[in-house]
Amino acid sequence: MEQILGRQPHAPGSASLLLWIKGKLFTWNILKTIALGQMLSLCICGTAITSQYLAERYKVNTPMLQSFINYCLLFLIYTVMLAFQSGSDNFLYILKKKWWKYILLRLVDVEANYLIVRAYQYPTLTSVQSLLDCFGIPVLMALSWFILYARYRVIHFIAVAVCLLGVGTMVGADILAGREDNVLIGDIVVLLGASLYAVSNVCEEYIVKKLSRKEFLGMVGLFGTIISCIQLLIVEYKDIASIHWDWKIALLFVAFAFCMFCLYSFMPLVIKVTSATSVNLGILTADLYSLFFGLFLFGYTFSGLYILSFTVIMVGFILYCSTPTRTAEPAESSVPPVTSTGIDNLGLKLEENLQETHSAVL
């Protein structure tokens, strides 16, 4: 009848497209992943703010002491828990079989923390984190490709490019605000720390997905405490002796340790149901949170580009989470069998399987 009257029939394509986008990009699992990522971002923001506040206001540059307190907390909780496990999960059994692997891994993690916290005394807060993001994520993706056999789709590379574009927007806002006082030595320290962080995150993803979170955190607490204590006595004993302690400095140390402990405790849970790359994209917003706190604590100048940067980063992160990656593990592999269901974007893959099963039934 509409054709007879000369009117075009209403195309249902636009409404279907909106429903498809809503069902693809705004599922419960993606929203949950975003929320978990922002929780980790706030933890990172807390460590960054306390570190720079100690460095700028009180001239306290003791990154190893700050990390040592965190490792002690991990030791007192997770290593002690691991000691009461039985069988192959027992502390002594793990120590006997894998001690040298965890020593190497903890050495990488300890030095990564040391370099990044040390870098806060060179450039500005946001420049440290921006450089860490822009260099660390591509390195992390490359390591995941070769070590974890992660295979990315075109949408994942586009999403990463969008996220890094958001980071670039934030850096541009920093330059316009006159905060481009980076120095070469600071940039080098951040690049080294970013590389070590990428190695640590890939190893963490492997352990929490194929072994257990308790084992990972228990070994982090043990060897992290030992290594950081040794380095603390060698490198920072003079800096610690020169600290003029008061309740404000002590409170900043406690706040840093609390944020770092929460970060270490929750990150394996998020990595287990997503991936190290997905987590690192989600925590790009930590730069923005640090910046907003810097407006009040360090006298930063606000710019509308920061809001734009946050929006672009979140769009890229949602795009990345909208499509699961796949794993192309070789047929003959020495990798132990997966003992848990921790795979990249697990919720998305379960949803796809349910949709396929529903279609087959119909």
Coordinates of C-alpha atoms in Angstrom, one line a residue:
M1 CA 0.0 0.0 0.0
E2 CA 2.9 2.3 0.8
Q3 CA 4.4 1.6 -2.6
I4 CA 1.1 2.5 -4.3
L5 CA 0.9 5.8 -2.5
G6 CA 4.5 6.5 -3.5
R7 CA 6.0 6.3 0.0
Q8 CA 9.0 4.2 0.8
P9 CA 8.5 1.5 3.5
H10 CA 10.3 2.1 6.8
A11 CA 13.6 0.2 6.8
P12 CA 14.1 -1.7 10.1
G13 CA 17.9 -1.6 9.5
S14 CA 18.7 1.4 11.8
A15 CA 16.7 0.0 14.7
S16 CA 18.3 -3.5 14.3
L17 CA 21.7 -1.9 14.1
L18 CA 21.2 0.0 17.4
L19 CA 20.0 -3.2 19.0
W20 CA 23.0 -5.1 17.7
I21 CA 25.4 -2.4 18.9
K22 CA 23.7 -2.4 22.3
G23 CA 23.8 -6.2 22.6
K24 CA 27.4 -6.4 21.4
L25 CA 29.1 -3.4 23.2
F26 CA 27.0 -3.0 26.3
T27 CA 26.7 -6.5 27.7
W28 CA 26.9 -7.3 31.4
N29 CA 30.4 -8.9 31.0
I30 CA 31.8 -5.8 29.2
L31 CA 30.3 -3.5 31.8
K32 CA 31.7 -5.7 34.6
T33 CA 35.1 -5.6 32.9
I34 CA 35.0 -1.8 32.6
A35 CA 34.1 -1.5 36.3
L36 CA 37.0 -3.9 37.3
G37 CA 39.4 -2.0 35.1
Q38 CA 38.4 1.3 36.7
M39 CA 38.9 -0.1 40.2
L40 CA 42.5 -1.1 39.2
S41 CA 42.9 2.4 37.7
L42 CA 42.1 4.0 41.0
C43 CA 44.6 1.8 42.7
I44 CA 47.3 2.8 40.3
C45 CA 46.2 6.4 40.6
G46 CA 46.7 6.1 44.4
T47 CA 50.3 4.8 44.1
A48 CA 51.2 7.5 41.5
I49 CA 49.8 10.4 43.6
T50 CA 51.4 9.2 46.9
S51 CA 54.7 8.7 45.1
Q52 CA 54.9 12.1 43.5
Y53 CA 53.6 13.8 46.7
L54 CA 56.4 12.2 48.7
A55 CA 58.9 13.2 46.0
E56 CA 57.8 16.8 45.5
R57 CA 56.6 17.9 48.9
Y58 CA 58.8 16.0 51.2
K59 CA 61.8 15.1 48.9
V60 CA 61.4 11.4 49.8
N61 CA 62.6 9.2 46.9
T62 CA 62.5 5.6 48.3
P63 CA 60.8 3.5 45.7
M64 CA 62.2 0.2 47.1
L65 CA 61.0 0.9 50.6
Q66 CA 57.5 1.6 49.3
S67 CA 57.5 -1.7 47.3
F68 CA 59.1 -3.6 50.2
I69 CA 56.1 -2.7 52.5
N70 CA 53.7 -4.0 49.8
Y71 CA 55.6 -7.3 49.4
C72 CA 55.6 -7.8 53.2
L73 CA 51.8 -7.5 53.2
L74 CA 51.6 -10.0 50.4
F75 CA 53.9 -12.3 52.3
L76 CA 52.0 -12.1 55.5
I77 CA 48.7 -13.0 53.8
Y78 CA 49.2 -15.0 50.6
T79 CA 52.4 -16.8 51.4
V80 CA 51.1 -17.8 54.8
M81 CA 47.9 -19.1 53.1
L82 CA 50.0 -21.0 50.6
A83 CA 51.9 -22.7 53.5
F84 CA 48.7 -24.3 54.7
Q85 CA 47.8 -25.8 51.3
S86 CA 48.2 -29.5 50.7
G87 CA 49.3 -31.7 47.7
S88 CA 50.8 -30.0 44.6
D89 CA 49.5 -26.6 45.9
N90 CA 51.7 -26.9 49.0
F91 CA 54.2 -24.1 49.6
L92 CA 57.2 -26.5 49.9
Y93 CA 56.3 -28.5 46.8
I94 CA 56.0 -25.4 44.7
L95 CA 59.3 -24.0 46.1
K96 CA 61.1 -27.2 45.4
K97 CA 59.9 -27.5 41.8
K98 CA 59.8 -23.9 40.6
W99 CA 61.9 -21.7 42.9
W100 CA 64.3 -20.5 40.3
K101 CA 61.5 -19.5 37.9
Y102 CA 59.8 -17.4 40.6
I103 CA 63.1 -15.7 41.5
L104 CA 63.6 -14.5 38.0
L105 CA 60.0 -13.4 37.7
R106 CA 60.1 -11.5 41.0
L107 CA 63.4 -9.9 40.1
V108 CA 61.7 -8.5 36.9
D109 CA 58.6 -7.3 38.9
V110 CA 60.7 -5.7 41.7
E111 CA 62.9 -3.8 39.2
A112 CA 59.9 -2.7 37.2
N113 CA 58.2 -1.2 40.3
Y114 CA 61.5 0.4 41.3
L115 CA 62.1 2.0 38.0
I116 CA 58.6 3.4 37.6
V117 CA 58.4 4.8 41.1
R118 CA 61.9 6.3 40.7
A119 CA 60.8 7.9 37.4
Y120 CA 58.3 10.1 39.2
Q121 CA 61.2 12.4 40.3
Y122 CA 62.1 13.2 36.7
P123 CA 59.1 14.1 34.4
T124 CA 55.6 15.0 35.4
L125 CA 53.1 12.5 36.7
T126 CA 51.0 12.2 33.5
S127 CA 54.1 12.1 31.2
V128 CA 55.4 9.1 33.1
Q129 CA 52.1 7.2 32.8
S130 CA 51.5 8.2 29.2
L131 CA 55.0 7.0 28.1
L132 CA 54.4 3.8 30.1
D133 CA 51.1 3.1 28.3
C134 CA 52.3 4.0 24.8
F135 CA 55.4 1.8 25.0
G136 CA 54.2 -1.0 27.4
I137 CA 51.0 -2.0 25.5
P138 CA 52.6 -2.8 22.1
V139 CA 55.4 -4.7 23.9
L140 CA 52.7 -6.6 25.9
M141 CA 50.8 -7.5 22.8
A142 CA 53.9 -8.8 21.1
L143 CA 54.9 -10.9 24.1
S144 CA 51.4 -12.3 24.3
W145 CA 51.5 -13.2 20.6
F146 CA 54.8 -15.2 20.9
I147 CA 54.5 -16.5 24.5
L148 CA 50.8 -17.0 25.1
Y149 CA 50.0 -17.6 21.4
A150 CA 47.3 -14.9 21.5
R151 CA 45.9 -14.1 18.1
Y152 CA 44.3 -10.7 17.6
R153 CA 41.7 -9.6 15.1
V154 CA 41.7 -6.3 13.1
I155 CA 39.2 -4.8 15.6
H156 CA 41.7 -5.3 18.4
F157 CA 44.5 -3.4 16.6
I158 CA 42.0 -0.6 15.8
A159 CA 40.9 -0.5 19.5
V160 CA 44.5 -0.3 20.7
A161 CA 45.1 2.5 18.2
V162 CA 42.0 4.4 19.5
C163 CA 43.2 4.0 23.1
L164 CA 46.7 5.3 22.2
L165 CA 45.0 8.2 20.4
G166 CA 43.3 9.1 23.6
V167 CA 46.6 9.0 25.4
G168 CA 48.1 11.2 22.7
T169 CA 45.2 13.7 23.3
M170 CA 46.1 13.8 27.0
V171 CA 49.8 14.4 26.2
G172 CA 48.7 17.2 23.8
A173 CA 46.7 18.8 26.7
D174 CA 49.8 18.5 28.9
I175 CA 51.9 20.3 26.3
L176 CA 49.3 23.1 25.8
A177 CA 49.2 23.5 29.6
G178 CA 53.0 23.9 29.7
R179 CA 53.9 20.6 31.4
E180 CA 56.3 19.2 28.8
D181 CA 59.4 19.3 31.1
N182 CA 60.5 15.7 30.4
V183 CA 64.1 14.9 30.5
L184 CA 65.9 12.1 28.7
I185 CA 67.0 10.1 31.7
G186 CA 63.4 10.0 33.0
D187 CA 62.1 8.8 29.7
I188 CA 64.7 6.0 29.6
V189 CA 63.8 4.9 33.1
V190 CA 60.1 4.7 32.1
L191 CA 60.8 2.7 28.9
L192 CA 62.9 0.2 30.9
G193 CA 60.2 -0.1 33.5
A194 CA 57.5 -0.5 30.8
S195 CA 59.4 -3.4 29.2
L196 CA 59.8 -5.2 32.5
Y197 CA 56.1 -4.6 33.4
A198 CA 55.1 -6.2 30.1
V199 CA 57.2 -9.3 30.8
S200 CA 55.7 -9.4 34.3
N201 CA 52.1 -9.1 33.1
V202 CA 52.5 -11.8 30.5
C203 CA 54.0 -14.2 33.1
E204 CA 51.2 -13.3 35.5
E205 CA 48.5 -14.1 32.9
Y206 CA 50.1 -17.5 32.2
I207 CA 50.3 -18.4 35.9
V208 CA 46.8 -17.3 37.0
K209 CA 45.2 -19.0 34.0
K210 CA 47.1 -22.2 34.0
L211 CA 48.2 -22.6 37.6
S212 CA 46.5 -20.6 40.5
R213 CA 46.2 -17.1 41.9
K214 CA 47.2 -18.2 45.4
E215 CA 50.5 -19.6 44.0
F216 CA 51.3 -16.5 42.1
L217 CA 50.6 -14.1 45.0
G218 CA 52.3 -16.4 47.5
M219 CA 55.5 -16.5 45.5
V220 CA 55.3 -12.8 44.8
G221 CA 55.2 -12.2 48.6
L222 CA 58.1 -14.5 49.4
F223 CA 60.6 -13.6 46.7
G224 CA 59.5 -10.0 46.4
T225 CA 60.1 -9.4 50.1
I226 CA 63.6 -11.1 49.9
I227 CA 64.8 -9.3 46.7
S228 CA 63.4 -5.9 47.7
C229 CA 64.9 -6.2 51.2
I230 CA 68.4 -6.9 49.8
Q231 CA 68.2 -4.1 47.2
L232 CA 66.8 -1.8 49.9
L233 CA 69.8 -2.3 52.1
I234 CA 72.2 -1.8 49.2
V235 CA 70.7 1.2 47.4
E236 CA 68.4 3.2 49.8
Y237 CA 69.8 3.0 53.3
K238 CA 71.1 6.6 53.1
D239 CA 67.9 7.9 51.7
I240 CA 65.8 6.2 54.4
A241 CA 68.1 7.5 57.1
S242 CA 67.6 11.1 55.9
I243 CA 63.8 11.0 56.1
H244 CA 62.4 13.3 58.7
W245 CA 59.5 11.1 59.7
D246 CA 56.2 12.6 60.8
W247 CA 52.6 11.3 60.6
K248 CA 52.0 12.8 57.2
I249 CA 54.9 10.9 55.6
A250 CA 53.9 7.8 57.4
L251 CA 50.3 8.1 56.2
L252 CA 51.5 8.5 52.6
F253 CA 53.6 5.3 52.9
V254 CA 50.6 3.5 54.3
A255 CA 48.3 4.8 51.5
F256 CA 50.8 3.7 48.9
A257 CA 51.2 0.2 50.4
F258 CA 47.4 -0.2 50.6
C259 CA 46.8 0.9 47.0
M260 CA 49.6 -1.4 45.7
F261 CA 48.3 -4.3 47.8
C262 CA 44.8 -3.9 46.4
L263 CA 46.3 -3.7 42.9
Y264 CA 48.3 -6.9 43.3
S265 CA 45.3 -8.7 44.9
F266 CA 42.7 -7.8 42.4
M267 CA 44.6 -7.7 39.1
P268 CA 45.0 -11.6 38.9
L269 CA 41.2 -11.9 39.2
V270 CA 40.6 -9.5 36.3
I271 CA 43.4 -11.0 34.1
K272 CA 41.9 -14.5 34.6
V273 CA 38.6 -13.6 33.0
T274 CA 40.1 -11.2 30.4
S275 CA 43.8 -10.8 29.5
A276 CA 46.8 -8.8 30.4
T277 CA 46.4 -6.6 27.3
S278 CA 42.7 -6.0 28.1
V279 CA 43.6 -5.0 31.6
N280 CA 46.3 -2.6 30.5
L281 CA 43.9 -0.9 28.1
G282 CA 41.3 -0.6 30.9
I283 CA 43.8 1.1 33.3
L284 CA 44.8 3.8 30.8
T285 CA 42.2 5.9 32.6
A286 CA 44.5 5.9 35.6
D287 CA 46.3 8.8 33.9
L288 CA 43.2 10.8 33.9
Y289 CA 42.3 10.1 37.5
S290 CA 45.9 11.1 38.5
L291 CA 45.5 14.3 36.5
F292 CA 42.2 15.2 38.2
F293 CA 43.9 14.8 41.6
G294 CA 46.8 16.8 40.3
L295 CA 44.5 19.7 39.7
F296 CA 44.1 20.1 43.4
L297 CA 47.4 18.7 44.7
F298 CA 50.0 19.9 42.2
G299 CA 48.3 23.0 40.6
Y300 CA 47.7 21.4 37.2
T301 CA 45.6 23.4 34.7
F302 CA 42.3 21.8 33.5
S303 CA 41.6 21.4 29.8
G304 CA 38.6 20.1 28.0
L305 CA 40.9 17.8 26.1
Y306 CA 41.2 15.6 29.2
I307 CA 37.5 14.8 29.0
L308 CA 37.9 14.0 25.3
S309 CA 40.9 11.8 26.1
F310 CA 38.9 9.9 28.7
T311 CA 36.0 9.3 26.2
V312 CA 38.3 8.2 23.4
I313 CA 40.1 5.7 25.7
M314 CA 36.9 4.2 27.0
V315 CA 35.6 3.8 23.4
G316 CA 38.8 2.0 22.4
F317 CA 38.6 -0.2 25.5
I318 CA 34.9 -1.2 24.8
L319 CA 35.8 -2.0 21.2
Y320 CA 38.6 -4.2 22.3
C321 CA 36.4 -6.1 24.8
S322 CA 33.6 -6.4 22.2
T323 CA 35.3 -9.2 20.3
P324 CA 37.2 -12.1 22.0
T325 CA 40.7 -13.0 20.9
R326 CA 41.7 -16.6 20.1
T327 CA 44.6 -18.8 21.1
A328 CA 46.7 -20.6 18.5
E329 CA 48.7 -22.9 20.7
P330 CA 50.8 -25.5 18.8
A331 CA 49.7 -29.1 18.8
E332 CA 52.8 -30.4 20.5
S333 CA 53.3 -28.0 23.4
S334 CA 55.1 -28.4 26.7
V335 CA 52.6 -26.0 28.3
P336 CA 50.7 -27.7 31.1
P337 CA 46.9 -28.2 30.5
V338 CA 44.7 -25.4 31.6
T339 CA 43.3 -26.1 35.1
S340 CA 40.8 -23.2 35.1
T341 CA 38.4 -21.5 32.7
G342 CA 40.5 -18.4 32.5
I343 CA 40.7 -17.3 28.9
D344 CA 40.7 -14.0 27.2
N345 CA 37.2 -12.3 27.4
L346 CA 35.7 -15.5 28.8
G347 CA 32.3 -14.0 29.2
L348 CA 32.1 -12.9 25.6
K349 CA 33.1 -16.4 24.4
L350 CA 30.4 -18.0 26.5
E351 CA 27.9 -15.6 25.1
E352 CA 28.9 -16.5 21.5
N353 CA 28.6 -20.2 22.3
L354 CA 25.2 -19.7 23.8
Q355 CA 24.1 -17.7 20.7
E356 CA 25.4 -20.5 18.4
T357 CA 23.6 -23.2 20.4
H358 CA 20.3 -21.2 20.4
S359 CA 20.6 -20.7 16.6
A360 CA 21.2 -24.4 16.1
V361 CA 18.2 -25.3 18.2
L362 CA 16.0 -23.0 16.2

